[in-house]
Structure formats: C-alpha cells, structure tokens
Coordinates of C-alpha atoms in Angstrom, one line a residue:
L1 CA 32.1 43.4 14.9
V2 CA 31.7 39.7 14.1
G3 CA 34.1 39.1 11.5
R4 CA 36.4 41.9 11.9
V5 CA 39.5 42.4 14.4
V6 CA 39.2 45.1 16.6
V7 CA 42.6 47.1 17.4
P8 CA 43.0 50.1 19.5
A9 CA 45.1 53.0 18.7
I10 CA 46.3 55.4 21.2
G11 CA 46.7 59.2 20.7
I12 CA 46.5 62.2 22.5
R13 CA 44.1 64.8 22.8
H14 CA 45.7 67.3 24.3
S15 CA 49.0 67.4 27.1
K16 CA 46.8 66.2 30.0
H17 CA 44.3 63.6 28.2
L18 CA 44.6 60.3 26.7
F19 CA 42.1 59.3 24.3
V20 CA 41.6 56.0 22.6
R21 CA 40.3 55.4 19.1
F22 CA 39.2 51.8 17.8
V23 CA 40.0 50.7 14.2
L24 CA 38.2 47.9 12.5
L25 CA 40.2 45.8 10.4
P26 CA 39.4 42.7 8.1
A27 CA 39.7 39.3 9.9
H28 CA 42.5 37.0 9.2
P29 CA 41.2 34.6 6.6
K30 CA 42.0 31.7 8.8
R31 CA 40.0 33.2 11.8
R32 CA 37.4 34.4 9.1
T33 CA 36.6 30.8 8.3
Q34 CA 36.7 29.6 11.7
Q35 CA 34.3 32.0 12.5
N36 CA 31.8 31.1 9.7
H37 CA 32.1 27.5 10.9
I38 CA 30.8 28.5 14.5
S39 CA 28.2 30.7 12.9
A40 CA 27.2 27.7 10.7
N41 CA 26.8 25.5 13.8
I42 CA 24.6 27.9 15.7
K43 CA 22.3 27.6 12.8
I44 CA 23.1 24.0 12.4
M45 CA 21.8 22.3 15.5
S46 CA 18.4 23.4 15.4
A47 CA 16.9 20.9 12.6
D48 CA 14.4 18.3 14.0
I49 CA 15.4 15.6 11.1
G50 CA 17.5 14.9 8.1
L51 CA 16.7 13.8 4.6
F52 CA 19.4 12.5 2.1
G53 CA 18.4 11.9 -1.3
L54 CA 16.5 14.6 -3.3
G55 CA 14.8 13.0 -6.2
V56 CA 11.3 13.9 -6.6
M57 CA 10.1 11.4 -3.8
G58 CA 13.3 12.9 -1.4
Q59 CA 12.3 16.3 -2.5
N60 CA 8.4 16.0 -1.9
L61 CA 8.5 14.4 1.5
A62 CA 11.0 16.9 2.7
L63 CA 8.7 19.7 2.0
N64 CA 5.9 17.6 3.3
I65 CA 7.8 17.3 6.7
A66 CA 8.7 21.2 6.4
E67 CA 5.1 22.2 5.7
K68 CA 4.2 20.3 8.9
G69 CA 6.1 22.8 11.2
F70 CA 9.2 20.5 11.4
K71 CA 13.0 22.0 10.9
I72 CA 14.6 19.7 8.1
A73 CA 18.2 19.7 7.0
V74 CA 18.7 18.3 3.0
H75 CA 21.4 16.9 1.6
N76 CA 22.1 15.2 -2.0
R77 CA 25.3 13.6 -3.7
S78 CA 24.9 16.2 -6.2
S79 CA 24.4 19.7 -4.8
G80 CA 22.4 21.0 -7.8
K81 CA 19.2 19.0 -6.2
V82 CA 19.8 20.7 -3.2
D83 CA 19.6 23.8 -4.9
T84 CA 16.5 23.1 -6.5
T85 CA 15.0 21.8 -3.1
V86 CA 15.6 24.9 -1.6
A87 CA 14.4 26.7 -4.2
R88 CA 11.1 24.9 -4.0
A89 CA 10.9 25.5 -0.4
K90 CA 11.1 29.0 -0.9
K91 CA 8.3 28.9 -3.6
E92 CA 5.8 26.3 -1.7
L93 CA 6.4 27.1 2.1
K94 CA 4.9 30.2 4.2
E95 CA 7.6 29.4 6.7
Q96 CA 11.2 28.5 5.6
T97 CA 11.7 25.2 8.0
L98 CA 14.1 23.8 5.1
T99 CA 18.0 24.3 5.0
G100 CA 20.0 22.8 2.6
Y101 CA 23.6 21.7 2.8
K102 CA 26.4 21.0 0.2
S103 CA 28.4 18.8 2.7
M104 CA 27.8 15.6 4.5
K105 CA 29.7 16.9 7.7
D106 CA 27.4 19.8 8.0
F107 CA 24.3 18.2 6.9
I108 CA 24.8 15.6 9.9
A109 CA 25.9 18.6 12.4
A110 CA 22.7 20.3 11.6
I111 CA 20.6 17.9 13.3
R112 CA 19.6 17.8 17.2
K113 CA 20.8 14.5 18.7
P114 CA 19.9 11.9 18.8
R115 CA 20.1 12.5 14.8
A116 CA 17.5 11.0 12.7
V117 CA 18.3 10.8 9.1
I118 CA 15.6 9.7 6.2
I119 CA 17.4 8.2 3.1
L120 CA 15.8 8.1 -0.1
V121 CA 17.9 6.2 -2.7
K122 CA 17.7 3.4 -5.1
A123 CA 17.5 0.1 -3.5
G124 CA 20.8 -2.1 -3.1
K125 CA 24.2 -1.1 -3.2
A126 CA 23.4 2.8 -3.3
V127 CA 21.9 2.4 0.2
D128 CA 24.8 0.7 1.6
L129 CA 27.2 3.3 0.2
T130 CA 25.0 6.1 1.6
I131 CA 25.4 4.4 4.9
E132 CA 29.0 4.5 4.9
K133 CA 29.2 8.0 4.3
L134 CA 26.7 8.8 7.0
V135 CA 28.1 6.9 9.8
E136 CA 31.3 8.8 9.4
Y137 CA 29.7 11.6 11.3
M138 CA 27.1 10.0 13.2
E139 CA 27.3 8.9 17.0
P140 CA 26.0 6.3 19.0
G141 CA 22.3 6.7 19.4
D142 CA 21.7 8.0 15.9
I143 CA 19.0 6.5 13.5
I144 CA 18.9 6.1 9.9
V145 CA 15.7 5.3 8.1
D146 CA 15.6 3.8 4.6
G147 CA 12.6 5.1 3.0
G148 CA 12.9 3.1 -0.3
N149 CA 11.5 -0.3 -1.5
E150 CA 14.4 -2.7 0.1
W151 CA 14.4 -6.2 0.2
F152 CA 13.8 -7.1 3.7
P153 CA 16.5 -9.3 4.4
N154 CA 19.0 -6.4 3.5
T155 CA 17.2 -4.2 6.2
V156 CA 17.9 -7.2 8.9
R157 CA 21.5 -7.3 7.6
R158 CA 22.0 -3.6 7.8
G159 CA 20.7 -3.3 11.3
R160 CA 23.0 -6.0 12.3
D161 CA 26.0 -4.1 10.9
L162 CA 25.1 -0.9 12.7
E163 CA 24.7 -2.5 16.3
P164 CA 28.7 -2.5 17.0
K165 CA 28.4 1.4 16.0
K166 CA 25.3 1.7 18.4
I167 CA 23.4 3.2 15.5
L168 CA 19.8 2.5 15.0
Y169 CA 18.2 1.3 11.6
I170 CA 14.8 1.4 10.5
G171 CA 13.3 0.3 7.2
M172 CA 10.4 2.4 6.4
G173 CA 8.0 1.4 3.5
V174 CA 6.6 4.8 1.9
S175 CA 3.6 4.3 -0.1
G176 CA 1.6 6.9 -2.1
G177 CA 4.0 7.9 -5.0
E178 CA 5.1 11.5 -5.7
E179 CA 1.9 13.0 -4.8
G180 CA 1.4 10.9 -1.5
A181 CA 5.1 11.9 -0.4
R182 CA 4.2 15.5 -0.7
N183 CA 0.7 15.6 0.7
G184 CA 0.7 12.4 3.0
P185 CA 1.8 9.0 2.3
S186 CA 1.1 5.8 4.1
M187 CA 4.5 4.9 6.0
M188 CA 5.4 1.2 7.4
P189 CA 8.4 1.5 9.3
G190 CA 10.1 -1.2 10.9
G191 CA 13.1 -1.7 13.2
P192 CA 14.0 -0.8 17.0
E193 CA 10.6 0.6 18.7
E194 CA 12.9 2.8 20.7
A195 CA 14.4 4.4 17.2
Y196 CA 10.5 4.8 16.0
K197 CA 9.7 6.7 18.9
R198 CA 12.2 9.3 18.1
I199 CA 10.8 10.0 14.5
E200 CA 6.9 9.2 15.8
P201 CA 5.8 12.8 16.1
I202 CA 7.3 14.1 12.7
V203 CA 5.8 10.6 10.9
K204 CA 2.4 10.6 12.1
K205 CA 2.0 14.5 11.3
C206 CA 3.2 13.9 7.8
A207 CA 1.3 11.0 7.0
A208 CA -2.3 10.6 5.4
Q209 CA -4.8 11.3 7.8
V210 CA -7.8 8.9 8.1
D211 CA -10.9 9.2 10.5
D212 CA -9.3 7.0 12.7
G213 CA -5.5 8.5 12.9
P214 CA -2.7 9.0 10.7
C215 CA -1.5 6.1 8.4
V216 CA 1.6 5.1 9.9
T217 CA 2.4 3.1 12.7
W218 CA 5.4 1.0 14.2
I219 CA 5.1 -2.3 12.2
G220 CA 7.4 -4.4 14.2
P221 CA 11.0 -5.1 15.0
G222 CA 13.7 -6.1 12.0
G223 CA 12.7 -6.0 8.5
A224 CA 8.9 -5.9 9.3
G225 CA 8.2 -2.7 7.8
N226 CA 9.8 -3.7 4.6
Y227 CA 8.0 -6.8 4.6
V228 CA 4.6 -5.3 5.0
K229 CA 5.5 -2.8 2.4
M230 CA 6.7 -5.8 -0.1
V231 CA 3.0 -7.4 0.3
H232 CA 1.3 -4.2 0.0
N233 CA 3.0 -3.8 -3.5
G234 CA 2.1 -7.4 -4.3
I235 CA -1.5 -6.6 -3.9
E236 CA -0.9 -3.6 -5.9
Y237 CA 0.1 -5.9 -8.4
G238 CA -3.0 -7.8 -8.3
D239 CA -5.4 -5.0 -7.9
M240 CA -4.0 -3.5 -11.4
Q241 CA -4.3 -6.9 -13.1
L242 CA -7.9 -7.5 -12.1
I243 CA -8.6 -3.9 -13.5
A244 CA -6.7 -4.7 -16.8
E245 CA -8.7 -7.8 -17.2
A246 CA -12.0 -6.0 -16.6
Y247 CA -11.0 -3.2 -19.1
D248 CA -9.9 -6.1 -21.7
L249 CA -13.5 -7.7 -21.4
M250 CA -15.3 -4.5 -21.7
K251 CA -13.2 -3.4 -24.7
N252 CA -13.3 -6.7 -26.6
V253 CA -16.4 -8.7 -25.4
V254 CA -18.9 -6.1 -24.5
E255 CA -17.4 -3.8 -27.1
M256 CA -17.6 -0.6 -24.8
S257 CA -16.0 2.5 -26.0
N258 CA -13.4 4.4 -23.9
D259 CA -15.9 7.1 -22.7
E260 CA -18.3 4.5 -21.5
I261 CA -15.4 2.5 -19.7
A262 CA -14.5 5.6 -17.9
A263 CA -18.1 6.2 -17.0
T264 CA -18.3 2.6 -15.8
F265 CA -15.2 2.9 -13.9
D266 CA -16.4 6.2 -12.2
E267 CA -19.7 4.7 -11.1
W268 CA -17.7 1.6 -9.5
N269 CA -15.7 4.3 -7.7
K270 CA -19.2 4.9 -5.9
G271 CA -19.5 1.3 -4.3
E272 CA -17.7 -1.3 -2.7
L273 CA -15.0 -1.0 -5.2
Q274 CA -14.3 2.7 -4.4
S275 CA -10.2 3.1 -4.3
F276 CA -7.8 5.3 -5.5
L277 CA -6.8 2.8 -8.5
I278 CA -10.3 2.6 -9.7
E279 CA -10.6 6.5 -9.3
I280 CA -7.5 7.2 -11.6
T281 CA -8.6 4.5 -14.0
A282 CA -11.8 6.4 -14.7
K283 CA -9.3 9.7 -15.3
I284 CA -7.4 8.0 -17.5
F285 CA -9.9 6.7 -20.1
T286 CA -10.7 10.3 -20.7
K287 CA -7.5 11.9 -21.3
K288 CA -6.8 12.8 -25.1
T289 CA -3.8 13.3 -27.0
E290 CA -2.5 16.6 -27.3
D291 CA -3.9 17.2 -30.7
G292 CA -7.5 15.7 -29.5
K293 CA -7.7 13.0 -31.9
D294 CA -7.0 10.1 -30.1
Y295 CA -7.1 8.6 -26.2
V296 CA -3.7 8.6 -24.7
V297 CA -4.4 5.1 -23.3
D298 CA -4.6 3.8 -27.0
K299 CA -1.4 5.1 -28.0
I300 CA 0.6 3.2 -25.0
L301 CA 2.4 0.3 -25.6
D302 CA 1.1 -3.0 -24.0
K303 CA 4.3 -3.6 -22.4
T304 CA 4.3 -3.1 -18.6
G305 CA 7.4 -2.3 -16.5
M306 CA 8.4 -3.5 -12.9
K307 CA 10.9 -2.8 -10.1
G308 CA 11.0 -6.2 -8.1
T309 CA 8.3 -6.1 -5.3
G310 CA 5.9 -8.0 -7.0
R311 CA 8.8 -10.7 -7.8
W312 CA 9.9 -10.6 -4.3
T313 CA 6.5 -11.0 -2.9
V314 CA 5.8 -14.4 -5.0
Q315 CA 9.0 -15.6 -3.9
E316 CA 8.3 -15.0 -0.1
G317 CA 4.9 -16.6 -0.8
A318 CA 6.8 -19.7 -2.0
E319 CA 9.3 -19.4 1.2
Q320 CA 6.5 -19.6 3.5
S321 CA 4.3 -22.0 1.5
V322 CA 1.4 -19.5 1.2
P323 CA -0.6 -19.4 -2.1
L324 CA -0.3 -16.0 -3.9
S325 CA -1.9 -17.0 -7.2
V326 CA -3.7 -13.7 -7.8
V327 CA -0.2 -11.9 -7.2
A328 CA 1.8 -14.6 -9.5
A329 CA -0.9 -14.2 -12.3
A330 CA -0.3 -10.5 -12.2
L331 CA 3.7 -10.9 -12.3
E332 CA 3.0 -13.5 -15.4
G333 CA 0.9 -10.9 -17.1
R334 CA 3.6 -8.6 -16.8
Y335 CA 6.2 -11.2 -18.1
L336 CA 4.0 -12.1 -21.0
S337 CA 3.5 -8.2 -21.9
G338 CA 7.3 -8.1 -22.3
L339 CA 7.1 -10.8 -24.8
L340 CA 5.8 -8.0 -27.5
H341 CA 7.8 -9.1 -30.4
E342 CA 7.1 -12.9 -29.8
R343 CA 3.4 -12.3 -29.5
K344 CA 3.3 -10.2 -32.7
Q345 CA 4.6 -13.3 -34.7
A346 CA 2.7 -15.5 -32.3
C347 CA -0.9 -13.9 -33.4
K348 CA -0.4 -14.9 -37.2
V349 CA -0.2 -18.5 -36.7
L350 CA -2.1 -19.4 -33.2
P351 CA -5.7 -18.6 -33.6
G352 CA -8.4 -18.7 -30.8
P353 CA -11.7 -19.5 -30.7
K354 CA -14.7 -18.3 -32.8
P355 CA -16.3 -15.7 -30.6
P356 CA -19.7 -16.6 -29.8
K357 CA -22.6 -14.2 -29.4
L358 CA -22.4 -12.4 -26.0
S359 CA -25.4 -14.2 -24.2
F360 CA -26.2 -11.2 -21.7
E361 CA -27.4 -7.6 -22.3
K362 CA -24.4 -5.1 -22.0
K363 CA -25.8 -3.7 -18.5
E364 CA -26.0 -7.4 -17.0
M365 CA -22.6 -8.3 -18.2
I366 CA -20.8 -4.9 -16.8
S367 CA -22.6 -5.9 -13.4
M368 CA -20.9 -9.2 -13.7
I369 CA -17.8 -8.1 -14.1
R370 CA -18.0 -5.7 -11.1
E371 CA -19.0 -8.3 -9.1
A372 CA -16.5 -10.4 -10.2
M373 CA -13.7 -8.0 -9.7
Y374 CA -14.8 -7.6 -5.9
T375 CA -14.8 -11.3 -5.3
A376 CA -11.4 -11.8 -7.0
K377 CA -10.2 -8.7 -5.0
I378 CA -11.3 -10.2 -1.5
C379 CA -9.7 -13.4 -2.9
S380 CA -6.2 -11.7 -3.5
Y381 CA -6.3 -9.5 -0.2
A382 CA -7.1 -12.7 1.8
Q383 CA -4.0 -14.2 0.0
G384 CA -1.8 -10.9 0.9
M385 CA -2.8 -10.7 4.7
A386 CA -2.2 -14.7 4.9
L387 CA 1.2 -14.4 3.8
I388 CA 1.8 -11.1 6.4
K389 CA 0.4 -13.3 8.9
K390 CA 2.5 -16.3 8.2
A391 CA 5.6 -14.1 8.2
G392 CA 4.8 -12.3 11.3
E393 CA 4.7 -15.7 13.1
R394 CA 7.4 -17.2 11.6
F395 CA 10.0 -14.4 12.5
E396 CA 8.3 -13.4 16.1
W397 CA 7.4 -9.8 14.6
N398 CA 3.9 -9.9 16.6
L399 CA 2.0 -8.0 13.9
N400 CA -1.2 -6.2 14.1
L401 CA -3.1 -7.1 10.9
G402 CA -6.0 -5.0 11.8
E403 CA -3.7 -1.9 12.4
I404 CA -1.9 -2.7 9.1
A405 CA -5.0 -2.8 7.2
R406 CA -6.1 0.6 8.7
I407 CA -2.5 2.5 7.6
W408 CA -3.7 1.2 4.0
K409 CA -6.8 3.3 4.2
G410 CA -5.2 6.5 2.9
G411 CA -2.3 7.8 1.4
C412 CA -1.0 4.4 -0.3
I413 CA -1.8 3.0 -4.0
I414 CA -4.1 0.4 -2.6
R415 CA -6.1 2.7 -0.4
A416 CA -9.8 1.4 -0.6
V417 CA -13.0 1.7 1.1
F418 CA -13.2 -2.1 2.0
L419 CA -9.6 -1.8 4.1
D420 CA -11.8 -0.7 7.1
R421 CA -13.8 -3.8 6.6
I422 CA -10.4 -5.8 6.8
K423 CA -9.4 -3.7 9.8
K424 CA -12.7 -4.8 11.6
A425 CA -12.4 -8.4 10.6
F426 CA -9.0 -8.6 12.0
D427 CA -9.6 -6.6 15.2
A428 CA -12.7 -9.0 16.0
N429 CA -10.2 -12.0 15.6
S430 CA -6.7 -11.4 15.6
K431 CA -6.2 -15.5 14.9
L432 CA -8.3 -15.0 11.9
A433 CA -7.1 -17.9 9.5
S434 CA -8.4 -16.2 6.3
L435 CA -10.4 -13.1 5.1
L436 CA -12.9 -15.9 3.2
V437 CA -13.7 -17.2 6.4
D438 CA -14.8 -13.8 8.0
P439 CA -18.7 -13.8 8.0
S440 CA -18.7 -10.5 6.6
F441 CA -16.3 -11.4 3.7
C442 CA -17.5 -15.0 3.5
S443 CA -21.1 -13.5 2.7
D444 CA -19.7 -11.6 0.0
V445 CA -17.7 -14.3 -1.9
V446 CA -20.3 -16.7 -1.5
K447 CA -22.8 -14.5 -3.2
G448 CA -20.2 -12.9 -5.9
Q449 CA -18.6 -16.5 -6.6
E450 CA -21.1 -17.4 -9.7
K451 CA -20.7 -14.1 -11.2
L452 CA -17.0 -14.8 -11.0
R453 CA -17.4 -18.1 -12.6
T454 CA -19.3 -16.6 -15.4
V455 CA -16.8 -13.8 -16.0
V456 CA -13.9 -16.3 -16.5
K457 CA -16.3 -18.9 -18.5
T458 CA -17.0 -15.7 -20.7
G459 CA -13.5 -15.1 -21.3
I460 CA -12.4 -18.6 -22.2
D461 CA -15.3 -18.6 -24.9
F462 CA -13.9 -15.5 -26.3
G463 CA -10.5 -16.3 -26.3
I464 CA -9.6 -13.5 -23.7
S465 CA -7.1 -14.4 -21.1
C466 CA -8.3 -13.5 -17.5
P467 CA -5.4 -14.8 -15.6
A468 CA -6.0 -13.1 -12.1
F469 CA -9.9 -13.7 -12.2
T470 CA -9.1 -17.3 -13.0
A471 CA -6.5 -17.6 -10.4
A472 CA -8.8 -16.1 -7.7
L473 CA -11.6 -18.6 -8.5
N474 CA -9.4 -21.5 -8.4
Y475 CA -8.0 -20.5 -5.0
Y476 CA -11.5 -20.3 -3.7
D477 CA -12.4 -23.3 -5.1
S478 CA -9.4 -25.2 -3.7
Y479 CA -9.9 -23.2 -0.5
R480 CA -13.4 -24.4 0.1
R481 CA -12.9 -28.3 -0.5
E482 CA -12.3 -30.6 2.3
R483 CA -10.4 -32.9 -0.1
L484 CA -8.0 -32.2 -2.9
P485 CA -6.4 -34.7 -5.2
A486 CA -3.0 -34.1 -3.6
N487 CA -3.2 -37.7 -1.9
L488 CA -2.4 -38.8 -5.5
T489 CA 0.7 -36.4 -6.1
Q490 CA 1.7 -37.6 -2.4
A491 CA 1.6 -41.3 -3.6
Q492 CA 3.8 -40.4 -6.5
R493 CA 6.4 -38.7 -4.2
D494 CA 6.5 -41.8 -2.3
F495 CA 6.7 -44.2 -5.3
F496 CA 9.6 -42.4 -6.9
G497 CA 11.6 -41.1 -4.0
A498 CA 10.0 -42.9 -0.7
H499 CA 9.0 -39.4 0.5
T500 CA 6.6 -41.0 2.7
Y501 CA 2.7 -40.0 3.4
E502 CA 0.2 -39.5 6.4
R503 CA -3.2 -41.4 6.5
V504 CA -6.7 -40.1 7.0
D505 CA -7.2 -42.9 9.3
K506 CA -4.3 -42.5 11.4
P507 CA -3.0 -39.6 13.9
E508 CA -1.7 -36.4 12.0
G509 CA 2.1 -36.8 12.2
E510 CA 2.6 -40.7 11.8
Y511 CA 4.2 -41.4 8.5
F512 CA 4.1 -44.2 6.3
H513 CA 5.8 -45.7 3.4
T514 CA 4.6 -48.4 0.8
A515 CA 6.4 -50.8 -1.4
W516 CA 4.5 -50.0 -4.5
T517 CA 6.3 -52.8 -6.7
S518 CA 8.7 -55.5 -6.3
A519 CA 11.4 -53.5 -6.6
H520 CA 10.1 -51.5 -3.4
I521 CA 9.7 -54.6 -1.4
S522 CA 11.7 -54.1 2.0
A523 CA 12.0 -56.4 4.8
A524 CA 9.7 -54.3 6.5
G525 CA 6.8 -55.6 4.5
S526 CA 4.9 -53.9 1.6
T527 CA 3.7 -50.8 3.7
Y528 CA 5.1 -49.8 7.1
S529 CA 5.3 -47.0 9.7
L530 CA 8.1 -44.7 10.1
S531 CA 6.9 -43.1 13.3

C-alpha cells in the first residue's frame, strides 16, 4: 500500500448487511514526494562513512572501503562520476555496500552519526569550497577528513576555523597512487585523536597490511599528518633522482642497453635496495612501443613534472634549519629538466670534458653504483627523518618516528625493505639524532662512502651530472667533521654587520664582537663580550 491512498467505498450487499470495499487511488504528488524522502532516509542513515570527490583516487578508495565490508555513501560535484562509481561497484564488488547520491543534503543524511566524510579534491581553494558546502548539513561532532596532498598550515587553519561549529578536522596523507587507493595505501592522518578513533576501524582495514600491522596510525595533532606526508613525498623525490642518476651512469658511462639496465634493477630489487620504485623501474625498461620497434622510456620527453610537495619539503627544511640537500638536488634536477629549450641551445656551445676510458670492469662499476645508491639513500632518509623529528619538537606533536617508518613499509611509493631497519633504529633510541650514527646504518655508510666517492668522481670525469649522489656525499662529509669553515663565514658576518660570534674557548651562549678595522673601533675596545 505504500505510495497509494486507501479510500473506503460503502455499498449494500443486501438489505440487512453492510459491506466495505477498499479502492486504491494514486497518492497526491506532494504526499508521494514526502513518502520518497522518508523511504530515502530509511536507506540513508546506514552508511559507515562518506566520500566526496570521485576522481580516480576517490573512486578507488571508495571501492576499497566498500570491499572491506563497510557501507559507504559517495557524492561528487558532477553527477556523472557518481554514476560511474556506482557502475564500477556493481561490476567489481560482490556485496553492494556503496551508494551514490546526487545531492549534498541526501549524501550527508546517509551517514551515521557522528558523521565522517573523506574529501578527495584538488588542494587549495577547492578544499575550502567543499568544506563550505559540507558544513551546511553537518552537525557538532561530525568529522571532515581531507585525504589530499595539502600544505600543512592550511590544515591547521581549517581545523581552527571549524572549531566554533564543533566540527572536527583531519588532514590525512594518502600514498600509493591509484593502485594503492584501490588495494591498500599507506595513510597518515593527523588532527584530533578522538576524530581519528571514529575512522580508525575503517582505515585500519583498508590500509596496506604488512607483517607488523596496517600501514596507518594516528600521526599527531594539527597538521602532523600532512607534514609527514609532505616529507614522505620529498624523500620520494630524492629516491627517484638517485635512480635516474644511476640510469644515466649505466647508459652513458657503462654503455648498457635497456635490457641490461632492466635486468640490473631487477637484480637490485632482490637485495638491500628492494623497493617499489626499483621494482617499477625494472619494468619500465622492458616496455616497448606499440609497434615493438622502440622502448617507451626512450620516447619520453626529458622534462619532469611536479605538484609542489617537493618544494614544500625544501621550504620546510629551510624553515627548520635542517639540511635537505638530496631532496633539494632532486628538485633542482626537475627545474633544470624544465629548461628544455635552453639546454638544446646550450649543448651547442658549452662543451664537457673529453670522456676518459672507464678504468673499471662493467660488473665492478655496476656494483659500485648500487653501493653508492644505497649509501646516498641512507643519507637522504637521514635528512628526511631529521626534519620530521625537528618539526615534531617545534610543534609539540610528540611524533613516533619508528611508527612512521613502519607505516611506510607497505602501500606507499617509497615502500622499501630497509624501512624496517629505520623503524628498529628509532624504536631502540627515540632520541636518535641521525640515522648516520645508528650503529647499523653507520656501519653501512662507512662501508659505502668510498664507492659513493668513486661514482661521483666518475660522473665528474665523464661530464655526467650526479647532483643527488654529490649532495649525499657532501652531507656525509660535512656531518662527520668536527670543525667546518663556518668560523670564517661568521667572522665575515661580524665584520660587515656586527652579527657577533661565539668562541671555542668560552662557554656556549656567550657572544663577542670584534672591531676589525679602525672604522669598527668602539669605546669598548677592539673585542668585547655582549653577554
């Protein structure tokens, strides 16, 4: 009888008996609309979580959540992607736990309270506009989870802006690309811990799974999650640049074919360099064009794109006074790749050195490149973890570096076998100043630094730029020295700007200034303490 009006009709069977006949008439249009809204609400209030933003990443994460047995409501600004996601769910999922909604109001109403909504839209203004629409229908205690790559101060700002409405805000870095979103990414949520507890059962089940648990954990309050994801991406820049430089040396110094390079990376992926990036690099070098005549990699323009997280990481390194030379070298490598037309002109007038005869056997040189890459990789991760440590102290996030390394072991782009050793290093000593002084990694870099030197020198001799290898070596050599020439730099600063200096023969924190010439002479004498 739902959706129809029941009208009694009275008649006479025979003279002594009444009979009642019920006639079903169509409902009044207005009443029918009300009934549909009610039935929708019956269906609506069952979703465990909502997801807004159905690009490929959003669709894949939504399908991942649904596949793990959670009921999910999805919505998108353009309704076509809602239809696409629902169609994919019908095709890919055994149980239909994903429901699409065309209106924001119905979408929000679909989620059980306190509501939790993941948004996956372009960072920046699009996030702010999405939040504005969401909060029109949300209530105190509800939660918004931004799953995009966002600049962490924006996450802090949005969390504060939502406080008067008592809506909780999480910034959650998601790594693993489209494939990771569908099958299990590494996730780095930061914000109020009570908000994380609401989504914890869902994200733990949907994250990549490794031997010691799901690749997700509450990172810390405020913008901690986005910060850690930013540094993750910066480390990713460094890894990719080191791999590119190894390829450059193998191709242009060792004169290896693509098949040989593919086999080499495949072999490296069985040892200490085992990682997602090494694995896919081996596959890249085997892929031929559709006609089978050429390799795809040789047809790709040597111009690298970027979305900003590497730049943010380098900026933060400067802000926190933490050297990030390997990431910076990778970033500059991308900038230089963008100067494509300038490089084409420069190569006509700027010669390099005359390449010498390689003084090593092919097998020996390949082995040295591998050891150099591993040593440089340790230096790069040491820098990245040092930045996370410094930021955690400055912003009072109380970060667990061992746990951060653990959730990078699976699902994410930088997943690598040696992350387990990084976890163990910080679990053993949470106050570890640098991975370079951890006994295990110290032994490796001491052993590998000579190979790193040889590879850098070989690149110089052949005119092959190796900025990331070189940056790692310079970092190692600077970090290991008790005394650097910074005393001269500080003397210069005191000379032209009276910036003062500390002395090696006086207590730390006591500052001095020298009158370097007659123009600097003061009543206090040629040298005086400012303490």
